[in-house]
Short mmCIF file of C-alpha atoms in Angstrom, two decimals:
data_model
loop_
_atom_site.label_atom_id
_atom_site.label_comp_id
_atom_site.label_asym_id
_atom_site.label_seq_id
_atom_site.Cartn_x
_atom_site.Cartn_y
_atom_site.Cartn_z
CA MET A 1 30.03 184.11 201.61
CA ARG A 2 33.71 185.15 202.01
CA LYS A 3 32.97 188.15 204.14
CA LEU A 4 30.77 186.18 206.69
CA LEU A 5 33.79 184.35 207.69
CA PHE A 6 35.98 187.40 208.12
CA PHE A 7 33.10 188.95 210.02
CA THR A 8 32.88 185.77 212.35
CA THR A 9 36.69 186.42 213.14
CA LEU A 10 36.14 189.76 214.20
CA VAL A 11 33.14 189.11 216.19
CA PHE A 12 34.99 185.99 218.06
CA LEU A 13 37.96 188.02 218.62
CA PHE A 14 35.83 190.62 220.44
CA SER A 15 33.91 188.33 222.46
CA CYS A 16 37.45 186.78 223.41
CA LYS A 17 38.65 190.13 224.78
CA ASN A 18 37.23 189.83 228.47
CA GLU A 19 38.45 186.32 228.52
CA ASN A 20 42.04 187.29 227.95
CA LYS A 21 42.21 190.61 229.74
CA SER A 22 43.80 189.08 232.88
CA LYS A 23 46.61 187.81 230.81
CA ASN A 24 47.28 190.36 228.29
CA VAL A 25 50.91 189.80 227.01
CA SER A 26 51.09 193.15 225.55
CA ASP A 27 51.33 194.77 228.73
CA ASN A 28 55.13 194.76 228.96
CA ASN A 29 55.63 195.17 225.11
CA ILE A 30 55.70 198.39 223.30
CA ASN A 31 55.87 197.08 219.98
CA TYR A 32 52.83 195.05 220.66
CA LYS A 33 51.17 197.78 221.84
CA LYS A 34 52.20 199.58 218.65
CA ALA A 35 51.06 196.82 216.33
CA LYS A 36 47.56 196.90 218.10
CA VAL A 37 47.06 200.41 217.25
CA PHE A 38 48.00 200.05 213.84
CA ARG A 39 45.63 196.75 213.31
CA ASP A 40 42.82 198.91 214.54
CA ALA A 41 43.41 201.62 212.25
CA LYS A 42 43.54 199.56 209.17
CA ILE A 43 47.25 200.02 208.51
CA SER A 44 48.03 196.38 208.09
CA ASP A 45 51.86 196.59 206.66
CA SER A 46 52.78 198.53 209.89
CA ALA A 47 50.62 196.08 212.10
CA PHE A 48 52.62 193.59 210.44
CA TYR A 49 55.99 195.12 211.10
CA TYR A 50 55.61 195.38 214.67
CA TYR A 51 53.79 192.26 215.57
CA ASN A 52 57.17 190.78 213.98
CA ILE A 53 59.27 192.99 216.06
CA ALA A 54 57.39 192.32 219.25
CA LYS A 55 57.59 188.22 218.11
CA ASN A 56 61.24 188.57 217.94
CA GLU A 57 61.39 190.67 221.35
CA TYR A 58 59.20 187.57 223.09
CA LEU A 59 61.69 184.62 221.66
CA LYS A 60 64.40 186.73 223.41
CA ASN A 61 62.62 186.56 226.62
CA ASN A 62 61.29 183.04 226.30
CA ASP A 63 57.70 184.09 226.27
CA SER A 64 55.93 181.60 223.95
CA LEU A 65 52.31 182.69 224.50
CA GLY A 66 53.60 186.24 223.30
CA VAL A 67 55.19 184.80 220.43
CA ALA A 68 52.28 182.61 219.53
CA LYS A 69 49.57 186.01 219.85
CA SER A 70 52.18 187.84 217.58
CA LEU A 71 52.20 185.44 215.14
CA VAL A 72 48.47 184.29 215.30
CA ASN A 73 47.94 188.07 214.60
CA MET A 74 50.33 188.54 211.86
CA ALA A 75 48.61 185.32 210.24
CA MET A 76 45.10 187.22 210.63
CA ILE A 77 46.59 190.28 208.79
CA GLN A 78 48.20 188.31 205.83
CA THR A 79 44.67 186.32 205.48
CA ARG A 80 42.63 189.42 205.39
CA LYS A 81 45.38 190.66 202.49
CA GLU A 82 44.66 187.44 200.63
CA ASP A 83 48.05 185.62 201.35
CA PHE A 84 46.55 182.62 202.34
CA PHE A 85 49.57 180.10 202.00
CA GLY A 86 51.27 182.63 204.04
CA GLY A 87 48.38 183.05 206.61
CA ILE A 88 48.64 179.09 206.99
CA GLU A 89 52.33 179.38 207.60
CA SER A 90 52.11 181.83 210.13
CA SER A 91 49.16 180.09 211.75
CA LEU A 92 51.27 176.69 212.12
CA GLU A 93 54.49 178.30 213.46
CA ALA A 94 52.49 180.06 216.19
CA ASN A 95 50.59 176.28 217.03
CA HIS A 96 54.22 175.57 217.89
CA TYR A 97 54.43 177.72 220.74
CA LEU A 98 51.00 176.85 221.97
CA LYS A 99 51.38 173.81 224.24
CA LYS A 100 49.51 174.26 227.35
CA ASP A 101 46.24 173.68 226.31
CA ASN A 102 44.42 173.55 229.44
CA ASP A 103 45.49 177.33 230.02
CA SER A 104 42.36 179.34 229.20
CA THR A 105 44.51 182.06 227.17
CA VAL A 106 46.14 179.67 225.15
CA ARG A 107 42.90 177.58 224.38
CA SER A 108 41.09 180.69 223.27
CA THR A 109 44.29 181.59 221.06
CA LEU A 110 44.40 178.25 219.63
CA ALA A 111 40.47 178.50 218.69
CA ILE A 112 41.36 182.01 217.32
CA ASN A 113 44.38 180.48 215.15
CA TYR A 114 42.41 177.27 214.10
CA ASN A 115 39.70 179.59 213.04
CA ASN A 116 42.01 181.77 210.71
CA ILE A 117 43.60 178.26 209.28
CA ALA A 118 40.22 177.27 208.55
CA ILE A 119 39.13 180.86 206.71
CA ASP A 120 42.24 180.16 204.54
CA PHE A 121 41.40 176.72 203.35
CA ASN A 122 38.11 177.77 202.46
CA TYR A 123 39.09 180.67 200.31
CA LEU A 124 41.32 178.29 198.58
CA LYS A 125 38.57 176.13 198.38
CA ASN A 126 39.86 173.16 200.09
CA TYR A 127 36.67 172.49 201.89
CA LYS A 128 37.87 169.28 203.84
CA ASN A 129 40.61 171.17 205.58
CA ALA A 130 38.65 174.11 206.41
CA PHE A 131 35.58 171.65 207.98
CA LYS A 132 38.68 170.03 209.80
CA TYR A 133 40.11 173.22 211.32
CA PHE A 134 36.74 174.90 211.83
CA ASN A 135 35.88 171.67 214.28
CA GLN A 136 39.73 172.26 215.94
CA ALA A 137 38.56 175.85 216.74
CA LEU A 138 35.23 174.47 217.84
CA LYS A 139 37.02 172.04 220.24
CA PHE A 140 39.09 174.92 221.90
CA THR A 141 36.59 177.77 222.37
CA ASP A 142 35.10 178.31 225.79
CA ASN A 143 33.31 181.24 224.77
CA HIS A 144 29.33 180.47 224.55
CA ASP A 145 28.37 183.15 221.74
CA ALA A 146 31.42 181.76 219.69
CA LYS A 147 30.60 178.26 219.40
CA TYR A 148 27.32 179.58 217.68
CA LEU A 149 29.37 181.12 215.02
CA PHE A 150 31.64 178.08 214.45
CA TYR A 151 28.36 175.99 213.74
CA ASN A 152 27.57 178.40 211.05
CA ASN A 153 31.09 178.41 209.47
CA ILE A 154 30.41 174.88 209.77
CA GLY A 155 27.37 174.26 207.97
CA ASP A 156 28.46 176.98 205.33
CA VAL A 157 31.78 174.97 204.23
CA LEU A 158 29.41 171.75 204.35
CA ILE A 159 27.00 173.64 201.85
CA ASN A 160 29.74 174.32 199.55
CA GLU A 161 30.60 170.57 199.71
CA GLY A 162 27.44 169.52 198.90
CA GLU A 163 26.98 167.61 202.34
CA LEU A 164 23.32 169.48 202.74
CA GLU A 165 22.20 166.81 205.54
CA LEU A 166 25.36 167.09 207.53
CA ALA A 167 25.23 170.96 207.16
CA LYS A 168 21.61 171.04 208.45
CA ASN A 169 22.53 169.35 211.70
CA TYR A 170 25.30 172.16 212.36
CA LEU A 171 22.89 175.15 211.22
CA ARG A 172 20.36 173.99 213.55
CA LYS A 173 22.44 174.33 216.84
CA ALA A 174 23.68 177.70 215.27
CA ILE A 175 20.02 178.92 214.95
CA LEU A 176 19.76 178.47 218.82
CA SER A 177 21.67 181.61 218.98
CA THR A 178 19.76 184.50 221.24
CA ASP A 179 21.78 187.34 219.46
CA GLN A 180 19.75 188.62 216.49
CA SER A 181 22.76 189.22 214.24
CA TYR A 182 23.68 185.38 214.82
CA TYR A 183 20.39 183.86 214.75
CA ALA A 184 19.73 185.74 211.25
CA MET A 185 23.28 184.72 209.77
CA ALA A 186 22.22 180.82 210.79
CA LEU A 187 18.74 181.27 209.56
CA ASN A 188 19.72 182.12 206.14
CA ASN A 189 22.32 179.27 205.29
CA LEU A 190 20.01 176.79 206.97
CA THR A 191 17.32 177.64 204.50
CA LYS A 192 19.58 177.79 201.80
CA ALA A 193 20.69 174.22 202.73
CA GLU A 194 16.98 173.53 203.23
CA TYR A 195 15.84 174.75 199.64
CA LEU A 196 18.93 173.06 197.95
CA SER A 197 18.22 169.52 199.24
CA ASN A 198 14.19 169.73 198.76
CA PRO A 199 13.36 171.33 195.67
CA SER A 200 9.81 171.74 196.65
CA TYR A 201 10.61 173.74 199.70
CA ASP A 202 9.28 177.26 199.68
CA PRO A 203 12.60 178.98 201.10
CA VAL A 204 11.17 182.79 200.38
CA PRO A 205 9.68 183.55 203.80
CA ASN A 206 12.39 182.54 205.86
CA LEU A 207 15.08 184.32 203.76
CA LEU A 208 12.88 187.73 203.98
CA LYS A 209 12.72 187.25 207.62
CA ALA A 210 16.32 187.05 207.97
CA LEU A 211 16.97 189.95 205.64
CA ASN A 212 14.35 191.92 207.74
CA ILE A 213 16.42 191.32 210.98
CA ARG A 214 19.34 192.20 209.57
CA GLN A 215 17.99 195.62 208.19
CA ASN A 216 16.80 196.11 211.52
CA GLU A 217 19.95 195.53 213.16
CA ASN A 218 21.74 197.85 210.58
CA ASP A 219 23.28 194.69 209.58
CA SER A 220 25.07 195.91 206.41
CA LEU A 221 27.72 192.75 205.70
CA GLY A 222 24.24 190.57 206.62
CA GLN A 223 22.16 192.17 204.19
CA SER A 224 24.48 191.90 201.14
CA SER A 225 24.46 187.85 202.17
CA SER A 226 20.66 187.89 202.33
CA TYR A 227 20.72 189.72 198.72
CA SER A 228 23.22 186.90 197.55
CA THR A 229 21.28 184.27 198.70
CA ILE A 230 17.67 185.60 197.40
CA ALA A 231 19.44 186.19 194.15
CA ASP A 232 20.66 182.54 193.66
CA TYR A 233 17.50 181.13 194.59
CA TYR A 234 15.35 183.24 191.90
CA TYR A 235 18.19 182.46 189.38
CA ASP A 236 16.21 179.76 187.59
CA LYS A 237 12.50 181.07 188.55
CA ASN A 238 12.63 184.53 188.12
CA LYS A 239 15.48 186.13 186.41
CA ALA A 240 14.14 189.59 186.94
CA LEU A 241 13.93 189.17 190.21
CA SER A 242 17.41 187.41 190.71
CA LEU A 243 18.59 190.65 188.64
CA LYS A 244 17.24 193.04 191.13
CA TYR A 245 18.76 191.45 194.25
CA ALA A 246 22.07 191.10 192.53
CA LYS A 247 22.10 194.80 191.98
CA MET A 248 20.80 195.61 195.47
CA MET A 249 23.81 193.30 196.67
CA LEU A 250 26.35 194.98 194.35
CA GLN A 251 25.12 198.42 195.67
CA LYS A 252 25.46 197.13 199.50
CA CYS A 253 28.80 195.66 198.80
CA ILE A 254 30.09 199.16 196.84
CA GLN A 255 28.65 200.70 200.72
CA ASN A 256 30.88 198.04 202.79
CA LYS A 257 33.74 198.59 200.49
CA SER A 258 33.99 195.03 199.79
CA ALA A 259 35.85 194.43 196.77
CA ASN A 260 35.59 190.57 196.49
CA ASP A 261 31.90 190.83 197.22
CA GLN A 262 31.29 193.12 194.63
CA LEU A 263 33.05 190.89 192.14
CA GLU A 264 30.50 187.82 193.09
CA ALA A 265 27.50 190.40 192.72
CA LEU A 266 29.25 191.36 189.46
CA GLN A 267 29.12 187.61 188.24
CA LYS A 268 25.46 187.30 189.17
CA ILE A 269 24.74 190.53 187.06
CA ILE A 270 27.24 189.66 184.07
CA LYS A 271 24.88 186.38 183.58
CA LEU A 272 21.66 188.04 184.40
CA ASP A 273 21.56 191.27 182.10
CA PRO A 274 23.02 190.19 178.71
CA LYS A 275 22.21 193.78 177.22
CA ASN A 276 24.87 195.29 179.54
CA TYR A 277 27.33 192.48 179.42
CA LEU A 278 29.85 194.42 177.97
CA LYS A 279 29.72 197.22 180.51
CA ASN A 280 29.07 194.80 183.51
CA PHE A 281 32.31 192.54 182.09
CA SER A 282 34.55 195.79 181.89
CA GLN A 283 33.76 196.69 185.34
CA PHE A 284 34.43 193.38 186.93
CA LYS A 285 37.98 193.06 184.69
CA GLU A 286 39.02 196.10 186.16
CA LEU A 287 38.12 195.31 189.53
CA ASP A 288 39.42 191.97 189.50
CA ASP A 289 42.81 193.13 187.98
CA SER A 290 43.26 195.62 190.84
CA LEU A 291 42.40 193.22 193.12
CA GLN A 292 45.32 190.75 191.68
CA LEU A 293 47.61 193.20 191.66
CA GLU A 294 46.82 194.50 195.76
CA ARG A 295 47.13 190.71 196.34
CA ASN A 296 50.61 189.98 194.82
CA ARG A 297 52.02 193.40 196.59
CA ALA A 298 50.67 192.21 199.84
CA LYS A 299 52.40 188.72 199.09
CA ASN A 300 55.63 190.16 198.44
CA GLN A 301 55.53 193.02 200.93
CA PHE A 302 54.83 190.70 204.12
CA ALA A 303 57.85 188.16 202.45
CA PHE A 304 60.18 191.31 202.64
CA ILE A 305 59.24 192.79 206.00
CA ARG A 306 59.91 189.32 207.86
CA TYR A 307 63.69 189.28 205.72
CA ASP A 308 64.45 192.76 206.36
CA LEU A 309 63.64 192.84 209.95
CA GLU A 310 65.38 189.31 210.42
CA GLY A 311 68.45 190.71 208.58
CA LYS A 312 68.30 193.75 210.83
CA ASN A 313 68.71 191.35 213.88
CA ALA A 314 71.30 189.56 212.69
CA GLU A 315 73.51 192.82 211.67
CA ASN A 316 72.43 193.88 215.28
CA GLU A 317 74.17 190.45 216.94
CA ILE A 318 77.34 191.05 214.70
CA LEU A 319 77.88 194.64 215.84
CA LYS A 320 77.55 193.08 219.65
CA THR A 321 79.79 190.60 218.66
CA ALA A 322 82.45 193.18 216.91
CA LYS A 323 82.43 195.20 220.08
CA VAL A 324 83.59 192.42 222.75
CA GLU A 325 86.05 191.30 220.02
CA GLY A 326 87.65 194.89 218.93
CA GLU A 327 91.01 194.20 219.58
CA ASN A 328 91.10 191.27 217.04
CA LYS A 329 89.69 193.52 214.23
CA LEU A 330 92.92 194.05 212.41
CA LEU A 331 93.88 190.25 212.88
CA GLN A 332 90.67 189.15 211.71
CA LEU A 333 90.87 191.73 208.32
CA SER A 334 94.10 190.44 207.94
CA ILE A 335 93.28 186.74 207.76
CA ILE A 336 89.97 187.57 205.71
CA THR A 337 91.78 189.50 203.02
CA SER A 338 94.13 186.89 202.61
CA ALA A 339 91.48 184.32 202.41
CA ILE A 340 89.56 186.22 199.64
CA VAL A 341 92.61 186.43 197.63
CA PHE A 342 93.43 182.82 198.02
CA ALA A 343 89.91 182.08 197.18
CA LEU A 344 89.70 184.20 194.35
CA ILE A 345 92.70 182.02 192.65
CA ILE A 346 91.17 178.74 193.74
CA THR A 347 87.84 179.75 192.49
CA ASN A 348 89.23 181.30 189.22
CA VAL A 349 91.09 177.84 188.41
CA TRP A 350 88.06 175.71 189.77
CA TYR A 351 85.68 178.17 187.59
CA ARG A 352 87.56 177.61 184.03
CA LYS A 353 87.74 173.66 185.08
CA ARG A 354 83.96 173.41 185.67
CA GLN A 355 83.25 175.40 182.90
CA ILE A 356 84.86 172.97 180.13
CA ARG A 357 83.48 170.40 182.37
CA LEU A 358 79.91 171.59 181.85
CA LYS A 359 80.51 171.99 177.91
CA GLN A 360 81.49 168.64 177.49
CA GLU A 361 78.47 167.25 179.33
CA LYS A 362 76.13 169.57 177.41
CA GLU A 363 77.69 168.66 174.23
CA LEU A 364 77.29 165.06 175.27
CA GLU A 365 73.86 165.42 176.16
CA VAL A 366 73.18 167.14 173.07
CA LYS A 367 74.72 163.91 171.06
CA ASN A 368 72.65 161.15 173.07
CA THR A 369 69.58 163.63 172.42
CA GLN A 370 70.33 163.48 168.96
CA LEU A 371 70.91 159.93 168.63
CA ARG A 372 67.46 159.16 170.53
CA LEU A 373 65.87 161.25 168.38
CA SER A 374 67.65 160.12 165.42
CA LYS A 375 66.69 156.53 166.33
CA LYS A 376 63.03 157.30 166.73
CA VAL A 377 63.01 158.94 163.24
CA HIS A 378 64.56 155.77 161.76
CA ASP A 379 62.66 153.22 163.51
CA VAL A 380 58.98 155.14 163.79
CA VAL A 381 58.85 157.49 160.26
CA ALA A 382 61.58 156.15 157.94
CA ASN A 383 60.39 152.36 158.37
CA GLY A 384 56.65 153.32 158.53
CA ILE A 385 56.92 155.32 155.41
CA TYR A 386 59.14 152.27 153.67
CA GLN A 387 56.03 150.14 154.80
CA VAL A 388 53.50 151.98 152.91
CA MET A 389 55.87 152.21 149.68
CA THR A 390 56.27 148.55 149.86
CA LYS A 391 52.57 147.58 149.78
CA ILE A 392 52.18 150.53 147.29
CA GLU A 393 54.53 148.48 145.23
CA ASN A 394 53.75 145.12 145.59
CA GLN A 395 49.88 145.27 146.03
CA GLU A 396 48.54 145.70 142.73
CA HIS A 397 44.84 147.02 144.12
CA PHE A 398 46.12 148.95 147.12
CA ASP A 399 43.43 151.08 148.68
CA ARG A 400 44.46 155.06 148.18
CA ASP A 401 42.51 155.71 151.81
CA THR A 402 44.30 152.85 153.29
CA ALA A 403 47.48 154.32 151.92
CA LEU A 404 46.43 157.85 153.40
CA ASP A 405 45.37 156.47 156.92
CA GLU A 406 48.73 154.90 157.41
CA LEU A 407 51.14 158.02 156.37
CA GLU A 408 48.70 160.38 158.69
CA PHE A 409 49.42 157.60 161.50
CA VAL A 410 53.48 157.68 160.61
CA TYR A 411 52.62 161.93 160.76
CA GLU A 412 51.00 161.98 164.06
CA LYS A 413 53.89 159.38 165.72
CA SER A 414 56.73 161.86 163.95
CA ARG A 415 54.74 164.97 165.49
CA ASP A 416 55.25 163.17 168.68
CA ILE A 417 58.83 162.60 168.52
CA SER A 418 58.84 166.72 168.26
CA TYR A 419 57.25 167.27 171.61
CA ASP A 420 59.56 164.64 173.29
CA LYS A 421 62.66 167.12 174.13
CA ALA A 422 60.01 169.96 175.35
CA ASP A 423 58.01 167.19 177.85
CA GLU A 424 61.45 166.98 179.45
CA GLU A 425 62.26 169.73 180.59
CA GLN A 426 61.05 170.83 184.24
CA GLU A 427 59.08 173.95 184.21
CA PHE A 428 61.69 176.95 185.17
CA SER A 429 60.28 178.75 187.52
CA LYS A 430 60.33 175.67 189.82
CA LYS A 431 63.88 175.13 188.73
CA ILE A 432 64.93 178.44 189.65
CA SER A 433 63.15 178.22 193.24
CA GLU A 434 64.91 174.93 194.09
CA LEU A 435 68.08 176.35 193.08
CA ILE A 436 68.03 179.33 195.82
CA ALA A 437 66.69 176.69 198.14
CA SER A 438 69.44 174.33 197.68
CA PHE A 439 71.56 177.35 199.63
CA ASN A 440 69.29 177.17 202.50
CA ASN A 441 70.81 175.71 205.89
CA ASP A 442 71.53 176.15 209.07
CA THR A 443 73.43 179.31 209.04
CA VAL A 444 71.79 180.89 205.79
CA LYS A 445 68.05 181.63 205.26
CA THR A 446 66.89 182.49 201.54
CA PHE A 447 63.73 184.29 200.78
CA THR A 448 62.24 184.59 197.18
CA ALA A 449 59.15 186.38 195.92
CA GLY A 450 57.56 186.81 192.72
CA ASN A 451 58.80 183.67 191.03
CA ASN A 452 55.81 182.10 189.22
CA PRO A 453 55.65 180.41 185.66
CA ALA A 454 53.92 183.44 184.04
CA LEU A 455 57.34 185.46 184.35
CA TRP A 456 59.10 183.09 182.12
CA GLU A 457 56.60 182.60 179.44
CA ASN A 458 58.30 184.89 177.00
CA ILE A 459 61.70 184.11 177.47
CA SER A 460 63.90 181.69 175.16
CA PRO A 461 65.31 178.78 176.48
CA PRO A 462 68.67 179.79 175.82
CA VAL A 463 68.38 183.20 177.62
CA LYS A 464 66.81 181.06 180.59
CA ASP A 465 69.96 178.75 180.53
CA GLU A 466 72.04 182.09 181.25
CA VAL A 467 69.54 183.31 183.75
CA PHE A 468 70.18 180.25 185.75
CA GLN A 469 73.64 180.28 185.44
CA ILE A 470 73.86 184.19 186.74
CA ILE A 471 71.85 183.43 189.83
CA ARG A 472 73.87 180.13 190.50
CA GLU A 473 76.89 182.34 189.84
CA LEU A 474 75.60 184.98 192.55
CA MET A 475 74.83 182.05 194.87
CA VAL A 476 78.18 180.45 194.61
CA ASN A 477 79.95 183.66 195.43
CA MET A 478 77.83 184.43 198.43
CA LYS A 479 78.28 181.13 199.65
CA LYS A 480 82.14 181.31 199.37
CA HIS A 481 82.97 184.97 200.06
CA SER A 482 79.90 187.15 201.75
CA GLN A 483 79.59 185.47 205.12
CA ALA A 484 75.84 186.33 204.66
CA SER A 485 72.60 185.13 206.99
CA HIS A 486 70.23 186.27 204.91
CA VAL A 487 69.59 186.28 201.02
CA ALA A 488 66.67 187.14 199.20
CA PHE A 489 65.58 187.23 195.48
CA ARG A 490 62.68 189.53 194.35
CA PHE A 491 61.29 188.77 190.79
CA GLU A 492 59.21 191.28 188.85
CA LYS A 493 57.84 191.48 185.32
CA THR A 494 57.74 194.67 183.10
CA GLU A 495 56.29 195.00 179.59
CA THR A 496 60.04 194.41 177.86
CA SER A 497 61.88 192.92 180.84
CA VAL A 498 62.21 190.68 183.40
CA GLU A 499 63.60 192.36 186.79
CA ILE A 500 65.41 190.52 189.53
CA GLN A 501 66.96 191.95 192.51
CA TYR A 502 69.54 190.05 194.52
CA LYS A 503 70.20 191.27 198.30
CA ASP A 504 72.48 189.64 201.06
CA ASN A 505 73.54 191.19 204.54
CA GLY A 506 77.13 189.59 203.99
CA ILE A 507 80.69 191.70 204.03
CA GLY A 508 80.50 193.27 200.55
CA ILE A 509 82.28 193.64 198.07
CA PRO A 510 84.17 196.79 196.88
CA GLY A 511 83.48 198.01 193.44
CA ASP A 512 87.13 197.66 192.31
CA LEU A 513 86.80 193.78 193.23
CA ILE A 514 84.30 192.97 191.62
CA TYR A 515 85.51 192.62 188.45
CA LYS A 516 88.70 190.68 189.67
CA ASN A 517 86.57 188.08 190.77
CA GLY A 518 84.04 185.08 189.47
CA LEU A 519 80.92 188.02 189.48
CA ARG A 520 82.58 189.33 185.73
CA ASN A 521 81.41 185.82 184.27
CA ALA A 522 77.73 186.94 185.33
CA GLU A 523 78.61 190.46 183.62
CA SER A 524 79.53 189.02 180.37
CA ARG A 525 76.57 186.97 180.46
CA MET A 526 74.18 189.27 180.81
CA ALA A 527 75.77 191.20 177.77
CA ALA A 528 75.54 188.15 175.36
CA ILE A 529 71.83 188.34 175.88
CA GLY A 530 71.12 191.98 175.78
CA GLY A 531 70.69 192.28 179.69
CA ALA A 532 72.11 194.53 182.16
CA ILE A 533 73.66 194.07 185.55
CA ILE A 534 74.50 196.54 188.01
CA PHE A 535 76.27 195.94 191.37
CA ASP A 536 75.39 198.81 194.19
CA THR A 537 78.41 198.66 196.16
CA GLU A 538 77.30 201.85 198.12
CA ILE A 539 74.84 200.45 200.59
CA GLU A 540 75.59 200.23 204.17
CA LYS A 541 75.73 196.77 204.61
CA GLY A 542 76.08 193.55 202.36
CA LEU A 543 75.51 193.24 198.12
CA LYS A 544 72.91 194.37 196.17
CA VAL A 545 72.86 193.22 192.50
CA ASN A 546 70.06 194.43 189.92
CA LEU A 547 69.68 192.48 186.80
CA SER A 548 67.15 193.23 184.32
CA VAL A 549 66.50 190.44 181.46
CA PRO A 550 64.78 191.08 178.20
CA THR A 551 61.45 189.64 177.11
CA SER A 552 61.98 189.78 173.55
#
C-alpha cells in the first residue's frame, strides 16, 4: 500500500538523524532552518519555498552537500503532494551534487534520495524502476534498521509485479527485524506472498498476528494495511467478512486522514456492497475529484515557486550590475531606444513579408491536400463504384449480396480517406509545449504549467491555429525586445474559456508602445476568435499578458 512507503520514508529519515548530526549542513543557513520548521509543521508550500532559497545560497557558496540536501527535501515534498515526475526530476538533480559516496553523510543522503525516486516510480506503477532504485537505496544505507525497511519495500514491489518467490526471499530478511512495528509489516507482506503463491496455504493466523501487534503498538497506519490485506484475502472466500474488514479499513483511513487509502477502501466496498453502490460511488467520486484538483494545484504551485524565485535572483543580479554601471545608464537607454525603434521597423517589414509567405504556403498545402484526397477519391471510390456498375451491366446473373458487399468495401475505403487529415495532425498541447520550449537556451529559461490534452478538447482547429500564432508572436517579441531571462506560461480551463497567462522578467513595454509594435497583431487575432487580450504594464518588472480563449 502507498502509505507504507511514505511511512518508511519518514521512519528512515528519523533513523538517520543521529548519523548526520555531526555534519548538519543547515547550521549556518537561516533559510534551511526555516524550511525544516515548515516541513515539520506540514506546511509544504512554505517549506518548498525556503528549501529553494537555501539551495541557491548553497550554490553561491559552492556547498554541494547543502545543495543536494535542499533538493532532496524539495523532491520529497513534491512526492508527498503526488507531483511524482517533479519529485523524480528534483531527486535526479540532487544526485549531481552527491559525488563523494565514501562520506557517511553523502551515503545516507543518497539512500534517502534513491528511496524517494523508488516511491515515485512505485506510484506510477513502474515496478522495474522502483525495484532498481530501492536496491540502490539499500546499497548506500549503513543504518541497520533502515535495511529491514528496504527489504520490506522491495518485497512489496515484487508482489505487485508478480515475482512472488523473489519477494519472499527479501521479506524473509525483513522479518528478522527486532522492532515490533517493522516485524509486523514484514510478516503481513510475507504472509500475503505465501497465500498468493500457494492457494492451500492458510494465512489467517499470521495476518491476525500482524494485526494484533499493530494494535498493541498503536500503529494506526499499520492497522489499515492489515485490514486491507485481510479484506483482499476473503474477497473470493467470504464476501461478508471481506466487506467487514474493508469498512474497518475505511474508518481507520479516515482517522489517519489518508485520502488515497480511503479511495482504495471505497473501491473494495463498492465491489462488495452492491446495495449501496450509488452512495459509495458518490463518496468515491467526490474524494477522487478533490484529490485530482489538489494534485494539479501542487504541480503548478511548485513549478511557479521555482520560476518566481529564479526570476527574483536574476533581477537582483541586474540591479547589482546597474549600480556598478550607473554612469553609463543614460547612454544605454539611448542606444536601447534607438535599437527598439529600428527593430520595430525591421520587424514590421519582416512580419508583413512573413504573413504573405505563410499564406502562400498554407494555400499550397491546402491545394496539395485537396489534390491528394481527390486522387484517392478517384482511385478508390470512383473506380470502385464503376467496377461494380460494370459487373451489374455485363453480368446477367450478378448476385445482389455480392454487389452490396463490394459497395460496402468501397464505403469503408471512402471513410478511411475522411480520417487521413485528422490522423496527420500533431496533438495540440504537445505542439504548444514544443513551441515554447524551442525558445529555451543558455540565456532564457521557459516554464510551462497546466498545458495538457484535455485543455484543448472543445477548441476548434481554426481557433487553435490562431492561439498558436499569438503565442509564437509573444515569444518572438520576447526574444527580440524584452531582454528577459525567465518566461512562464500558465494554462487553466474554466467552464467557458481557456485562460492563458504570459509573464517575463524583461524590460517591459510601456502601454503607448504596445500598439505600435508587432503585438497589435495578437490583439486583432484574439478579436477575430471572440477572445480577449490584456497587457498588464503596471507590474514592477517585465511584461504580463492575460489571454482568454472561448471554448464554444
